[in-house]
Each structure stands twice: as C-alpha cells, then as structure tokens.
Amino acid sequence: MVICRVQMQKFLPQHVQEIVGYAVKHGYKDIVADAAPLLLAMPLEETVARLPVNIVAPWALYYGAWNRVLRSARSFPLQPRISILRSGGHVPDVPDSGRNNQVSCGCNVNKQICDILMALHDVDSLQNLATVFTLTTTRCKNVTSSLNKWRQAIETEIGNIKPSITYL
C-alpha cells in the first residue's frame, strides 16, 4: 500500500487523470486532494474526456465552484472611488469611467486593472494570486487598498470552496 501511494505521488504530474481514477477507485483520498490543483490547470474538456465516468459529475461540480470564483473575481467592483486627473486638472472622488484614467499621483489605474484581469484568465490562475497581484506596481494608497480588497475577496471565496474529496 505504501509503495503504491509513493509511486502514485511520484507520477502524479505526468499521469494525473489516470492516477485520480485509480485513487478514487481504491480510496486514496489524499492522492485525489493532491491531484485536484493539477487537474484544475488542465483544460476542462481534456480532463473530463480522460477521467473515469463515475468521477466526471463530481469533478464538474468542483470545477464549477472554482469557475464561479473566477467569474466573481473578474467582476469585482473596485471601491472606493478613486480621484483622477482629467485634462490636467484634479477632479476629486470621480469613479473610473472606463477611460484611460490616471490617479492623482500618476498611476494608470486601467492598465493595472487590465493586467490583473488578463492574469485571471482561467481557474488555474486563482491558485497563484501572489503572481496575479504582483503585476501591479503602485504607491497609491487608494489603489493599493482597492487591489488588496479585491485579492482578499477572491481569497475568501476560494476558502469557501469545499475540498475536492467532498464532491466524490
């Protein structure tokens, strides 16, 4: 049993779908839990096509939970309203209107938000929020505060996802 577990762990990255099928069949829940992040990194269609039939529905539910977090993350309303510069003048407390606005210190808010949104391209990106949110470099307290709230909201939602083995 121990040797089988060690071998499955060793080959997990290269043969994740096959190992998950075997692990579920034989009750290796720890292997299934270790495999879940690797499966999330793969295209859903490829994963579903290669998983045993009895695991497809539970996997779809688990993947769906991560996908809901991704959709929520990509539509997070940034608050508070950020003071911006327009036509060389300072206009206080004006919401970002979708134009290429700059915060009063010169930060390009839209570029930073777009960089984060582009990095949040699939459910796998949710597993590495440190990288997603280090794409921004700003010294603005308002912008930093809003981005931190955004990241914290995502982390909270991720924390609410049930472990993969509970779907089986």
PDB file of C-alpha atoms in Angstrom:
ATOM      1  CA  MET A   1       0.000   0.000   0.000  1.00  0.00           C
ATOM      2  CA  VAL A   2       2.722   2.460   0.954  1.00  0.00           C
ATOM      3  CA  ILE A   3       4.753   1.686  -2.157  1.00  0.00           C
ATOM      4  CA  CYS A   4       1.680   2.177  -4.354  1.00  0.00           C
ATOM      5  CA  ARG A   5       0.974   5.539  -2.695  1.00  0.00           C
ATOM      6  CA  VAL A   6       4.593   6.667  -3.147  1.00  0.00           C
ATOM      7  CA  GLN A   7       4.574   5.673  -6.821  1.00  0.00           C
ATOM      8  CA  MET A   8       1.281   7.468  -7.451  1.00  0.00           C
ATOM      9  CA  GLN A   9       2.661  10.637  -5.852  1.00  0.00           C
ATOM     10  CA  LYS A  10       5.829  10.321  -7.937  1.00  0.00           C
ATOM     11  CA  PHE A  11       3.987  10.048 -11.259  1.00  0.00           C
ATOM     12  CA  LEU A  12       1.060  12.318 -10.411  1.00  0.00           C
ATOM     13  CA  PRO A  13       2.121  15.313 -12.546  1.00  0.00           C
ATOM     14  CA  GLN A  14       2.623  13.200 -15.678  1.00  0.00           C
ATOM     15  CA  HIS A  15      -0.445  10.937 -15.357  1.00  0.00           C
ATOM     16  CA  VAL A  16      -2.873  12.891 -13.225  1.00  0.00           C
ATOM     17  CA  GLN A  17      -6.168  11.749 -14.777  1.00  0.00           C
ATOM     18  CA  GLU A  18      -5.264   8.065 -14.685  1.00  0.00           C
ATOM     19  CA  ILE A  19      -3.967   8.276 -11.130  1.00  0.00           C
ATOM     20  CA  VAL A  20      -7.092  10.112  -9.956  1.00  0.00           C
ATOM     21  CA  GLY A  21      -9.252   7.359 -11.413  1.00  0.00           C
ATOM     22  CA  TYR A  22      -7.243   4.698  -9.621  1.00  0.00           C
ATOM     23  CA  ALA A  23      -7.064   6.702  -6.384  1.00  0.00           C
ATOM     24  CA  VAL A  24     -10.837   7.220  -6.287  1.00  0.00           C
ATOM     25  CA  LYS A  25     -11.497   3.555  -7.017  1.00  0.00           C
ATOM     26  CA  HIS A  26      -9.186   2.417  -4.207  1.00  0.00           C
ATOM     27  CA  GLY A  27      -9.931   5.125  -1.642  1.00  0.00           C
ATOM     28  CA  TYR A  28      -6.727   7.190  -1.778  1.00  0.00           C
ATOM     29  CA  LYS A  29      -8.413  10.467  -0.867  1.00  0.00           C
ATOM     30  CA  ASP A  30      -5.111  12.203  -0.109  1.00  0.00           C
ATOM     31  CA  ILE A  31      -3.918  11.468  -3.654  1.00  0.00           C
ATOM     32  CA  VAL A  32      -7.183  12.845  -5.062  1.00  0.00           C
ATOM     33  CA  ALA A  33      -6.728  16.003  -2.973  1.00  0.00           C
ATOM     34  CA  ASP A  34      -3.131  16.399  -4.211  1.00  0.00           C
ATOM     35  CA  ALA A  35      -4.263  15.887  -7.803  1.00  0.00           C
ATOM     36  CA  ALA A  36      -7.044  18.489  -7.784  1.00  0.00           C
ATOM     37  CA  PRO A  37      -4.781  21.534  -8.362  1.00  0.00           C
ATOM     38  CA  LEU A  38      -3.064  19.723 -11.229  1.00  0.00           C
ATOM     39  CA  LEU A  39      -6.410  18.893 -12.826  1.00  0.00           C
ATOM     40  CA  LEU A  40      -7.585  22.499 -12.463  1.00  0.00           C
ATOM     41  CA  ALA A  41      -4.597  23.562 -14.546  1.00  0.00           C
ATOM     42  CA  MET A  42      -5.759  21.406 -17.453  1.00  0.00           C
ATOM     43  CA  PRO A  43      -8.484  22.271 -19.957  1.00  0.00           C
ATOM     44  CA  LEU A  44     -11.849  21.027 -18.670  1.00  0.00           C
ATOM     45  CA  GLU A  45     -12.639  19.170 -21.896  1.00  0.00           C
ATOM     46  CA  GLU A  46      -9.362  17.249 -21.752  1.00  0.00           C
ATOM     47  CA  THR A  47      -9.815  16.388 -18.092  1.00  0.00           C
ATOM     48  CA  VAL A  48     -13.405  15.196 -18.470  1.00  0.00           C
ATOM     49  CA  ALA A  49     -12.532  13.138 -21.553  1.00  0.00           C
ATOM     50  CA  ARG A  50      -9.832  11.236 -19.664  1.00  0.00           C
ATOM     51  CA  LEU A  51     -11.425  10.809 -16.230  1.00  0.00           C
ATOM     52  CA  PRO A  52     -13.407   7.688 -15.376  1.00  0.00           C
ATOM     53  CA  VAL A  53     -17.128   8.227 -15.989  1.00  0.00           C
ATOM     54  CA  ASN A  54     -18.042   7.962 -12.307  1.00  0.00           C
ATOM     55  CA  ILE A  55     -15.792  10.926 -11.478  1.00  0.00           C
ATOM     56  CA  VAL A  56     -16.934  13.314 -14.232  1.00  0.00           C
ATOM     57  CA  ALA A  57     -20.014  14.693 -12.445  1.00  0.00           C
ATOM     58  CA  PRO A  58     -18.223  15.299  -9.111  1.00  0.00           C
ATOM     59  CA  TRP A  59     -15.317  16.887 -10.973  1.00  0.00           C
ATOM     60  CA  ALA A  60     -17.679  19.164 -12.909  1.00  0.00           C
ATOM     61  CA  LEU A  61     -19.210  20.349  -9.617  1.00  0.00           C
ATOM     62  CA  TYR A  62     -15.782  21.046  -8.107  1.00  0.00           C
ATOM     63  CA  TYR A  63     -14.579  22.801 -11.252  1.00  0.00           C
ATOM     64  CA  GLY A  64     -17.816  24.792 -11.309  1.00  0.00           C
ATOM     65  CA  ALA A  65     -17.125  26.083  -7.796  1.00  0.00           C
ATOM     66  CA  TRP A  66     -13.720  27.367  -8.940  1.00  0.00           C
ATOM     67  CA  ASN A  67     -15.255  28.813 -12.111  1.00  0.00           C
ATOM     68  CA  ARG A  68     -17.826  30.774 -10.050  1.00  0.00           C
ATOM     69  CA  VAL A  69     -14.968  32.276  -8.022  1.00  0.00           C
ATOM     70  CA  LEU A  70     -13.195  33.224 -11.256  1.00  0.00           C
ATOM     71  CA  ARG A  71     -16.304  34.933 -12.656  1.00  0.00           C
ATOM     72  CA  SER A  72     -16.799  36.776  -9.379  1.00  0.00           C
ATOM     73  CA  ALA A  73     -13.134  37.828  -9.309  1.00  0.00           C
ATOM     74  CA  ARG A  74     -13.341  39.193 -12.836  1.00  0.00           C
ATOM     75  CA  SER A  75     -16.378  41.325 -11.980  1.00  0.00           C
ATOM     76  CA  PHE A  76     -15.294  42.656  -8.571  1.00  0.00           C
ATOM     77  CA  PRO A  77     -16.396  46.301  -8.123  1.00  0.00           C
ATOM     78  CA  LEU A  78     -13.360  48.318  -7.124  1.00  0.00           C
ATOM     79  CA  GLN A  79     -14.051  50.718  -4.278  1.00  0.00           C
ATOM     80  CA  PRO A  80     -13.552  53.398  -3.095  1.00  0.00           C
ATOM     81  CA  ARG A  81     -13.985  55.779  -5.939  1.00  0.00           C
ATOM     82  CA  ILE A  82     -10.593  56.984  -6.995  1.00  0.00           C
ATOM     83  CA  SER A  83      -9.647  60.607  -7.600  1.00  0.00           C
ATOM     84  CA  ILE A  84      -8.474  61.002 -11.184  1.00  0.00           C
ATOM     85  CA  LEU A  85      -6.893  63.581 -13.426  1.00  0.00           C
ATOM     86  CA  ARG A  86      -8.751  64.785 -16.484  1.00  0.00           C
ATOM     87  CA  SER A  87      -7.467  67.397 -18.869  1.00  0.00           C
ATOM     88  CA  GLY A  88      -4.674  68.299 -16.486  1.00  0.00           C
ATOM     89  CA  GLY A  89      -6.977  69.125 -13.568  1.00  0.00           C
ATOM     90  CA  HIS A  90      -7.688  67.220 -10.385  1.00  0.00           C
ATOM     91  CA  VAL A  91     -11.283  66.004 -10.114  1.00  0.00           C
ATOM     92  CA  PRO A  92     -11.882  64.505  -6.653  1.00  0.00           C
ATOM     93  CA  ASP A  93     -13.974  61.417  -5.959  1.00  0.00           C
ATOM     94  CA  VAL A  94     -14.922  60.554  -9.532  1.00  0.00           C
ATOM     95  CA  PRO A  95     -15.460  56.890 -10.403  1.00  0.00           C
ATOM     96  CA  ASP A  96     -13.342  55.282 -13.074  1.00  0.00           C
ATOM     97  CA  SER A  97     -15.416  55.756 -16.207  1.00  0.00           C
ATOM     98  CA  GLY A  98     -13.682  53.105 -18.284  1.00  0.00           C
ATOM     99  CA  ARG A  99     -11.389  55.601 -19.986  1.00  0.00           C
ATOM    100  CA  ASN A 100      -7.644  55.510 -19.607  1.00  0.00           C
ATOM    101  CA  ASN A 101      -7.616  57.472 -16.366  1.00  0.00           C
ATOM    102  CA  GLN A 102      -4.766  58.206 -14.039  1.00  0.00           C
ATOM    103  CA  VAL A 103      -4.906  58.554 -10.283  1.00  0.00           C
ATOM    104  CA  SER A 104      -3.708  61.922  -8.998  1.00  0.00           C
ATOM    105  CA  CYS A 105      -0.228  60.502  -8.307  1.00  0.00           C
ATOM    106  CA  GLY A 106       0.072  59.401 -11.941  1.00  0.00           C
ATOM    107  CA  CYS A 107      -0.852  55.711 -11.639  1.00  0.00           C
ATOM    108  CA  ASN A 108      -2.526  54.267 -14.686  1.00  0.00           C
ATOM    109  CA  VAL A 109      -5.479  52.561 -12.987  1.00  0.00           C
ATOM    110  CA  ASN A 110      -6.970  50.917 -16.056  1.00  0.00           C
ATOM    111  CA  LYS A 111      -3.685  49.323 -17.106  1.00  0.00           C
ATOM    112  CA  GLN A 112      -3.221  47.833 -13.660  1.00  0.00           C
ATOM    113  CA  ILE A 113      -6.774  46.505 -13.576  1.00  0.00           C
ATOM    114  CA  CYS A 114      -6.428  45.134 -17.121  1.00  0.00           C
ATOM    115  CA  ASP A 115      -3.152  43.414 -16.201  1.00  0.00           C
ATOM    116  CA  ILE A 116      -4.860  41.676 -13.290  1.00  0.00           C
ATOM    117  CA  LEU A 117      -7.916  40.744 -15.360  1.00  0.00           C
ATOM    118  CA  MET A 118      -5.699  39.289 -18.083  1.00  0.00           C
ATOM    119  CA  ALA A 119      -3.796  37.285 -15.464  1.00  0.00           C
ATOM    120  CA  LEU A 120      -7.117  35.947 -14.124  1.00  0.00           C
ATOM    121  CA  HIS A 121      -7.633  34.049 -17.374  1.00  0.00           C
ATOM    122  CA  ASP A 122      -8.660  30.625 -16.037  1.00  0.00           C
ATOM    123  CA  VAL A 123      -9.392  28.779 -12.804  1.00  0.00           C
ATOM    124  CA  ASP A 124      -5.750  27.736 -12.501  1.00  0.00           C
ATOM    125  CA  SER A 125      -4.732  31.389 -12.138  1.00  0.00           C
ATOM    126  CA  LEU A 126      -6.721  31.526  -8.891  1.00  0.00           C
ATOM    127  CA  GLN A 127      -4.185  29.163  -7.350  1.00  0.00           C
ATOM    128  CA  ASN A 128      -1.411  31.737  -7.724  1.00  0.00           C
ATOM    129  CA  LEU A 129      -2.858  35.078  -6.652  1.00  0.00           C
ATOM    130  CA  ALA A 130       0.546  36.268  -5.473  1.00  0.00           C
ATOM    131  CA  THR A 131       1.695  36.328  -9.087  1.00  0.00           C
ATOM    132  CA  VAL A 132      -1.580  37.784 -10.372  1.00  0.00           C
ATOM    133  CA  PHE A 133      -1.479  40.720  -7.986  1.00  0.00           C
ATOM    134  CA  THR A 134       2.255  41.430  -8.178  1.00  0.00           C
ATOM    135  CA  LEU A 135       1.709  42.554 -11.750  1.00  0.00           C
ATOM    136  CA  THR A 136       0.718  45.925 -10.361  1.00  0.00           C
ATOM    137  CA  THR A 137       3.234  48.405  -9.087  1.00  0.00           C
ATOM    138  CA  THR A 138       1.692  51.406  -7.430  1.00  0.00           C
ATOM    139  CA  ARG A 139       2.432  53.580  -4.460  1.00  0.00           C
ATOM    140  CA  CYS A 140      -1.097  54.982  -4.352  1.00  0.00           C
ATOM    141  CA  LYS A 141      -2.780  54.128  -1.072  1.00  0.00           C
ATOM    142  CA  ASN A 142      -6.288  54.232  -2.587  1.00  0.00           C
ATOM    143  CA  VAL A 143      -5.375  51.964  -5.473  1.00  0.00           C
ATOM    144  CA  THR A 144      -3.358  49.604  -3.271  1.00  0.00           C
ATOM    145  CA  SER A 145      -6.226  49.406  -0.786  1.00  0.00           C
ATOM    146  CA  SER A 146      -8.744  48.618  -3.530  1.00  0.00           C
ATOM    147  CA  LEU A 147      -6.499  45.971  -5.083  1.00  0.00           C
ATOM    148  CA  ASN A 148      -5.887  44.390  -1.672  1.00  0.00           C
ATOM    149  CA  LYS A 149      -9.642  44.246  -1.021  1.00  0.00           C
ATOM    150  CA  TRP A 150     -10.098  42.635  -4.429  1.00  0.00           C
ATOM    151  CA  ARG A 151      -7.462  39.995  -3.673  1.00  0.00           C
ATOM    152  CA  GLN A 152      -8.859  39.368  -0.171  1.00  0.00           C
ATOM    153  CA  ALA A 153     -12.356  38.897  -1.589  1.00  0.00           C
ATOM    154  CA  ILE A 154     -11.004  36.294  -4.020  1.00  0.00           C
ATOM    155  CA  GLU A 155      -9.089  34.527  -1.249  1.00  0.00           C
ATOM    156  CA  THR A 156     -12.230  34.441   0.909  1.00  0.00           C
ATOM    157  CA  GLU A 157     -14.253  32.881  -1.908  1.00  0.00           C
ATOM    158  CA  ILE A 158     -11.514  30.327  -2.569  1.00  0.00           C
ATOM    159  CA  GLY A 159     -11.518  29.470   1.128  1.00  0.00           C
ATOM    160  CA  ASN A 160     -15.241  28.746   0.872  1.00  0.00           C
ATOM    161  CA  ILE A 161     -14.748  26.089  -1.825  1.00  0.00           C
ATOM    162  CA  LYS A 162     -15.213  22.640  -0.338  1.00  0.00           C
ATOM    163  CA  PRO A 163     -12.211  20.294  -0.668  1.00  0.00           C
ATOM    164  CA  SER A 164     -12.210  18.225  -3.840  1.00  0.00           C
ATOM    165  CA  ILE A 165     -12.733  14.949  -1.999  1.00  0.00           C
ATOM    166  CA  THR A 166     -16.076  16.126  -0.580  1.00  0.00           C
ATOM    167  CA  TYR A 167     -17.520  16.085  -4.107  1.00  0.00           C
ATOM    168  CA  LEU A 168     -16.832  12.362  -4.540  1.00  0.00           C
TER     169      LEU A 168
END
